[in-house]
Short mmCIF file of C-alpha atoms in Angstrom, two decimals:
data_model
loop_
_atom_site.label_atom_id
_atom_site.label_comp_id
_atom_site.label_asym_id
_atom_site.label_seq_id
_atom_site.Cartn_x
_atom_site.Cartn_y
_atom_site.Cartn_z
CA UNK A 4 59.54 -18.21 65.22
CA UNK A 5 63.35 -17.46 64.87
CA UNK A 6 65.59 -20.66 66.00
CA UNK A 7 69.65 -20.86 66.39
CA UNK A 8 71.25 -24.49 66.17
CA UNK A 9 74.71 -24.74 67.16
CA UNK A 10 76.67 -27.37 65.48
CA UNK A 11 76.58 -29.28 62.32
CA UNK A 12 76.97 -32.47 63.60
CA UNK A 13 74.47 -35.63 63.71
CA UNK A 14 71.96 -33.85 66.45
CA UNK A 15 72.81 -30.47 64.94
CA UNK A 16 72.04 -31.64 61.19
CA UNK A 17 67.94 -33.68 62.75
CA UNK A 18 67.33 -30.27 64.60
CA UNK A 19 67.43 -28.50 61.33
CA UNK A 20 65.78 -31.16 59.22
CA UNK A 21 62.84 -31.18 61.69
CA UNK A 22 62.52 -27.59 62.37
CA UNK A 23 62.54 -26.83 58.66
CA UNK A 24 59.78 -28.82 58.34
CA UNK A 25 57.26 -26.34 60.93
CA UNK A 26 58.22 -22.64 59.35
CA UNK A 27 60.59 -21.64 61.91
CA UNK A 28 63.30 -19.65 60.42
CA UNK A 29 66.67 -21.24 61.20
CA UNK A 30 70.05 -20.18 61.78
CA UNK A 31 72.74 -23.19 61.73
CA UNK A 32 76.42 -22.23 62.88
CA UNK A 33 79.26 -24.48 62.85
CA UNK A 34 82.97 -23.46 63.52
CA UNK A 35 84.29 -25.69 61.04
CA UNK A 36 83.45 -26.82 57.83
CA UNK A 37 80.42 -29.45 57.64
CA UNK A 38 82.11 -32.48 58.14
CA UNK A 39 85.38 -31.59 59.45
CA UNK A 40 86.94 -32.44 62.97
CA UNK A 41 85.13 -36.21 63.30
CA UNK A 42 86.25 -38.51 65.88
CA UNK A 43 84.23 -41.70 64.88
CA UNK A 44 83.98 -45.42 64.13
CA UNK A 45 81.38 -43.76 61.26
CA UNK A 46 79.18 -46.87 61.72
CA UNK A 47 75.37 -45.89 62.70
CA UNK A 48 73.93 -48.49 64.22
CA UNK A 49 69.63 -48.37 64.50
CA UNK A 50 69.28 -49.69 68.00
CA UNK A 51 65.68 -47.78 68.13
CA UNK A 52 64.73 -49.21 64.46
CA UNK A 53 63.69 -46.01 63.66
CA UNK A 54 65.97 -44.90 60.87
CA UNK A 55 65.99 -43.87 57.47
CA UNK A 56 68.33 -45.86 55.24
CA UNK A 57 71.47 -42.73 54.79
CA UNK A 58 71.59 -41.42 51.64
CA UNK A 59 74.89 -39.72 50.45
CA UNK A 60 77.97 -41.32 52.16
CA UNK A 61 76.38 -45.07 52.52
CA UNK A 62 79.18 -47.04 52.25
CA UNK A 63 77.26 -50.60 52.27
CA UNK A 64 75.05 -52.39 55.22
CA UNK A 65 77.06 -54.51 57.88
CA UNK A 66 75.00 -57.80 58.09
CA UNK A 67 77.80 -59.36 60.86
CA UNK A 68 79.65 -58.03 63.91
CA UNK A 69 82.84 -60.30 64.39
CA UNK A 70 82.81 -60.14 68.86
CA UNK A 71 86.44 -60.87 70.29
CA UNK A 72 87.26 -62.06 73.81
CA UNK A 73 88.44 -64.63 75.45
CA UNK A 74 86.90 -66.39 72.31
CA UNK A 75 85.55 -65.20 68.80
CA UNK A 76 81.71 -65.11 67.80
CA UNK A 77 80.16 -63.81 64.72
CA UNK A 78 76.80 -62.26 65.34
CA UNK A 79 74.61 -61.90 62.61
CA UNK A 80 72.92 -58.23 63.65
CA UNK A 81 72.01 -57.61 60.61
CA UNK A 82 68.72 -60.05 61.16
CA UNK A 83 67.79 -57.67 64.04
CA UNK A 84 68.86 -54.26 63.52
CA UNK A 85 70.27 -52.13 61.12
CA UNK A 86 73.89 -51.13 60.86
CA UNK A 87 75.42 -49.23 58.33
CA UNK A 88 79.05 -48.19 57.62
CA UNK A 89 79.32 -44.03 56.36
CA UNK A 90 82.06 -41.67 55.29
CA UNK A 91 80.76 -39.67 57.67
CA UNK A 92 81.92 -36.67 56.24
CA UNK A 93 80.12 -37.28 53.01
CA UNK A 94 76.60 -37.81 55.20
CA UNK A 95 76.64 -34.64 57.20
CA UNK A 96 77.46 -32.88 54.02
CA UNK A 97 74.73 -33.74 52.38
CA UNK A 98 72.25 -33.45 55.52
CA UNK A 99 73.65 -30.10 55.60
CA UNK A 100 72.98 -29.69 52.10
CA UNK A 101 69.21 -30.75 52.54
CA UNK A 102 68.35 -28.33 55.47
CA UNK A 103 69.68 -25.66 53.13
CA UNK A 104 67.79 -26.50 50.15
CA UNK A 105 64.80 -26.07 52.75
CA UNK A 106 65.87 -22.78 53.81
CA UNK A 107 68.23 -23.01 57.00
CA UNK A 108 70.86 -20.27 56.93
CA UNK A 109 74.28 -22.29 57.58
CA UNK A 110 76.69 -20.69 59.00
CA UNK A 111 80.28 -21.98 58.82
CA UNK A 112 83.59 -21.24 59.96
CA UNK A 113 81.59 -19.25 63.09
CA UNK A 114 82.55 -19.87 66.16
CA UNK A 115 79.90 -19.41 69.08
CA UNK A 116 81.72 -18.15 72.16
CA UNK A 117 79.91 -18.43 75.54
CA UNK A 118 79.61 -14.49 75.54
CA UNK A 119 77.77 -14.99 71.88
CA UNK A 120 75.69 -17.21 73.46
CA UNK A 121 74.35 -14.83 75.94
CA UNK A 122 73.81 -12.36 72.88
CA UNK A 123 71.82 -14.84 71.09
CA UNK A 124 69.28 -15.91 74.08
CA UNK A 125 67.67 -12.44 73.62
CA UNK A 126 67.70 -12.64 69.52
CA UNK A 127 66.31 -16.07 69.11
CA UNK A 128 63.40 -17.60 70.50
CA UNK A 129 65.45 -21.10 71.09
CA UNK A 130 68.09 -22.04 70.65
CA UNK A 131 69.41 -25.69 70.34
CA UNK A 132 72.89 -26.49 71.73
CA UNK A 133 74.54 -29.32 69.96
CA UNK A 134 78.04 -28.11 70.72
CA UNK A 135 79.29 -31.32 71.77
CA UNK A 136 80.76 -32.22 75.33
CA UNK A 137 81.62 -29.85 76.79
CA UNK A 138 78.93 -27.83 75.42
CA UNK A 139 78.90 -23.66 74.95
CA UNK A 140 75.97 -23.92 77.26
CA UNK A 141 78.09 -25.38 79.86
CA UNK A 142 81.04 -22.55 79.79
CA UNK A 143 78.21 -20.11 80.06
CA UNK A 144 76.38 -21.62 82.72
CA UNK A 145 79.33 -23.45 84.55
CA UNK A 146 78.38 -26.98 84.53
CA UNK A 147 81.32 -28.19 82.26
CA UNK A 148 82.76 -30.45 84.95
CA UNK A 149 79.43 -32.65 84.97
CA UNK A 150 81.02 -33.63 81.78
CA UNK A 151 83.47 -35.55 83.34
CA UNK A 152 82.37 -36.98 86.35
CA UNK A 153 81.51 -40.27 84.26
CA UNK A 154 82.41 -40.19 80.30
CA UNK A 155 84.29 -42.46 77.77
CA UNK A 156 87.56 -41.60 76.23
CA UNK A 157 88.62 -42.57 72.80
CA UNK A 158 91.71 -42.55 71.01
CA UNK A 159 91.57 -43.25 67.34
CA UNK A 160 93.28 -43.80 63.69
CA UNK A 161 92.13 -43.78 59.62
CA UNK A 162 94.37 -46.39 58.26
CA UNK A 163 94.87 -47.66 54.48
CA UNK A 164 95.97 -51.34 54.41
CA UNK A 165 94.96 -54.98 53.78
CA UNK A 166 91.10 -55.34 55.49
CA UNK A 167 89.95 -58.47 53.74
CA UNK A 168 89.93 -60.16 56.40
CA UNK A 169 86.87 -58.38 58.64
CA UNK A 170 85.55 -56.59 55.92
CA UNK A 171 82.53 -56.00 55.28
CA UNK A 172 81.99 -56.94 58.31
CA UNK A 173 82.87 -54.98 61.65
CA UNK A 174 85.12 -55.94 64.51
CA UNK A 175 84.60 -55.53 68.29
CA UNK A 176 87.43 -56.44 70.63
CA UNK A 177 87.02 -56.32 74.06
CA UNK A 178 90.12 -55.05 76.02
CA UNK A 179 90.87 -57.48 79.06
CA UNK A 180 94.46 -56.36 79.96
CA UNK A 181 93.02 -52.83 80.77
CA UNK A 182 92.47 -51.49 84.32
CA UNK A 183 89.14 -52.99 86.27
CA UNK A 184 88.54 -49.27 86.56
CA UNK A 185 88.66 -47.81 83.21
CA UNK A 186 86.14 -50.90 81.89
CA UNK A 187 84.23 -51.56 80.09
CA UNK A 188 86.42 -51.24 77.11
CA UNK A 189 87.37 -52.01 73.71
CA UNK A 190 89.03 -51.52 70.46
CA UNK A 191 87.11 -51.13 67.31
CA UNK A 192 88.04 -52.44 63.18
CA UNK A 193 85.56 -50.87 60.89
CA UNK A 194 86.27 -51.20 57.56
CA UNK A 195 84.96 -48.86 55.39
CA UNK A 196 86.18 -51.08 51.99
CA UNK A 197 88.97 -53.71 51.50
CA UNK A 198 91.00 -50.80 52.08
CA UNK A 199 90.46 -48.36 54.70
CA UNK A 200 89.16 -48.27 57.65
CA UNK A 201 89.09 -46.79 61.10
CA UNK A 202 90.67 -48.11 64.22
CA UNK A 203 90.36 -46.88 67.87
CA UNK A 204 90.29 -47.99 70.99
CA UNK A 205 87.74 -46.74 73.70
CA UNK A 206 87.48 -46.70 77.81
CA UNK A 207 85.51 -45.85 80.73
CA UNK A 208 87.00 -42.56 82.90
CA UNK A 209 85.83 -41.28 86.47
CA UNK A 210 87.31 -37.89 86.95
CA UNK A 211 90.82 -37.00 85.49
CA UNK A 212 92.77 -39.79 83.68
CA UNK A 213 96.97 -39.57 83.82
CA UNK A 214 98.66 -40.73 81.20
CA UNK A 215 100.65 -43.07 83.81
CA UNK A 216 97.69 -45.14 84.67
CA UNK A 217 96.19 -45.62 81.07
CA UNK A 218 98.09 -44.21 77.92
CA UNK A 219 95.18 -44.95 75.06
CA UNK A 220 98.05 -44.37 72.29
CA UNK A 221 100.14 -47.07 73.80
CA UNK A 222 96.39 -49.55 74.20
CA UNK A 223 96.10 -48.90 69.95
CA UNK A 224 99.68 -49.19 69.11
CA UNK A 225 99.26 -53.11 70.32
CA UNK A 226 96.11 -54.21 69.39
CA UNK A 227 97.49 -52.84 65.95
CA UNK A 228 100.08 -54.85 66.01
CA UNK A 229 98.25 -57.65 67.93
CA UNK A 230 95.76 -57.59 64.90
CA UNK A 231 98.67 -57.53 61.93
CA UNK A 232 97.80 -53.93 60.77
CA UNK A 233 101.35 -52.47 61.71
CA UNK A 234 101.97 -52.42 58.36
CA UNK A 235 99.10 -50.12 57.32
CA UNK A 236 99.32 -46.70 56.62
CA UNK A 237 97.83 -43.91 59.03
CA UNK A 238 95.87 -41.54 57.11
CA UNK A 239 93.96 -39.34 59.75
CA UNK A 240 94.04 -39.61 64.14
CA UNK A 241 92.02 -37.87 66.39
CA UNK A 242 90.84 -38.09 70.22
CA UNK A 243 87.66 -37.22 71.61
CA UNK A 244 85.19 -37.67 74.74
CA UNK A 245 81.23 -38.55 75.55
CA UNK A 246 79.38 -38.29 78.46
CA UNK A 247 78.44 -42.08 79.58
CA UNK A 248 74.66 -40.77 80.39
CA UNK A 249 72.15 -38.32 80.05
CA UNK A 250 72.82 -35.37 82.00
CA UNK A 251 70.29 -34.08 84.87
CA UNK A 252 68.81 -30.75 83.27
CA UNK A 253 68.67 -30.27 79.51
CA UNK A 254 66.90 -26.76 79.37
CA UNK A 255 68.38 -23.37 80.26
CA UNK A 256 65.67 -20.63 79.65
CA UNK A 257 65.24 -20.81 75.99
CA UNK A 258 68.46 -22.84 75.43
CA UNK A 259 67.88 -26.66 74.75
CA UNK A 260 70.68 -29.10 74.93
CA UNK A 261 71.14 -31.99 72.07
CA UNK A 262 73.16 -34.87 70.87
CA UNK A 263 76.39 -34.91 72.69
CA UNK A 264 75.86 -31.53 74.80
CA UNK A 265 72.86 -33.68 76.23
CA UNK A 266 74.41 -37.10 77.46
CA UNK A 267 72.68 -38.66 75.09
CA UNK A 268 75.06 -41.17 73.63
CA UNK A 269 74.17 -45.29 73.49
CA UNK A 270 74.32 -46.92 76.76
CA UNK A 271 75.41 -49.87 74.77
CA UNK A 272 78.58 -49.02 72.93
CA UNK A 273 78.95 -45.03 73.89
CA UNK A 274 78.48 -43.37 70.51
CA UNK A 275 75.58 -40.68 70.19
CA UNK A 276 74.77 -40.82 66.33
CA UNK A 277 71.23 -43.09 67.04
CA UNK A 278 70.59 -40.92 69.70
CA UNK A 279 71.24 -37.83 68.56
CA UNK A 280 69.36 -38.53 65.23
#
């Protein structure tokens, strides 16, 4: 059996890892490097309790999540699931690096065009889609918009700074002064050390947001300085979207949608990592 896997991220990375493991021959594209073009707190939290402890790109275990609203409440998560802070970039490397060593053909700087898709559902027997939202799939089959009938929006930074005071522990803030419309939302600390860390801010979108109604770059700017970390320095930034639910059909002929490309992102704080993986 002869397989194609599009995308080197999380869902991407477990398709090839599994697959290897059955003797199907697997071809793994990605249109970046491994690693590049991430738009994520990098914290994998195990809400199925299911995981494997990472291995490359661990940075340590978060025991606490510090919960800001009206009020602030430490709760220890650790004692029911596990959550773990990555350089992200370092994990998918060496995922990558695995499904090689068991004899996936990677595939990188290749970019998969819609019309390349078409090609490829008459040269592979499957092919796994785990494009992101919008997927490839989507172009070629014209469902993209059921991306964004319901989907979260994030906005977010890589600072260097002064992080003693949440880390190693991770910090949820819920955003009250943001329209009834675009909730639930909230801004995110996770420190990665002392250090670093990233910093974003993340809503809920029906349709097409204007920048007049909700400018996310505006929400971050003050809860930076809200939280003292205008001083920091900003290293990386990056925006990105997810789907806020599965989507309806997940199979097109031999073409199977995963990870992101699928919906399939946590109904409980919108990132797809423990789904996807």
């Amino acid at each position: 059996m002869k397989a194609a896997i599009i995308g080197t991220g999380p869902g991407g990375l477990y398709a090839a890892l599994a697959a290897s493991k059955h003797n199907i021959q697997i071809d793994l594209f990605e249109k970046r490097s491994v690693g590049e073009g991430i738009v994520c707190g990098e914290c994998i939290f195990d809400s199925l309790n299911i995981m494997k402890k990472p291995g490359r790109g661990l940075m340590h275990p978060v025991d606490e999540i510090v919960l800001q609203g009206r009020g602030c409440y430490t709760f220890p998560l650790g004692r029911h699931r596990k959550l773990w802070m990555l350089d992200r970039r370092t994990w998918q490397q060496d995922l990558a690096a695995c499904a090689v060593n068991r004899g996936v053909n990677l595939h990188e700087h290749t970019k998969i065009t819609p019309a390349h898709l078409q090609q490829m559902t008459k040269e592979y027997d499957w092919i796994i889609d785990a494009s992101g939202a919008p997927s490839i799939t989507s172009r070629l089959k014209g469902f993209s918009n059921d991306y964004f009938k319901n989907y979260l929006l994030a906005y977010q930074v890589v600072l260097a700074g002064d992080f003693r005071a949440v880390w190693p522990h991770i910090k949820i803030i819920f955003l009250q002064d943001i329209p009834a419309d675009c909730q639930p939302a909230y801004a995110w600390i996770f420190p990665k050390d002392a250090n670093l860390a990233n910093v974003g801010v993340v809503c809920s979108v029906q349709g097409t947001m204007k920048k007049d109604k909700l400018d996310l770059k505006k929400v971050l700017a003050r809860m930076i300085r809200t939280e003292g970390l205008n001083h920091a320095q900003e290293l990386e930034r990056g925006s990105g979207m997810a789907v806020a639910g599965m989507l309806s059909r997940l199979v097109y002929g031999n073409i199977l949608l995963a990870g992101d490309a699928a919906g399939l992102t946590s109904p409980l704080h919108g990132g797809g990592i423990d789904m996807a993986c």
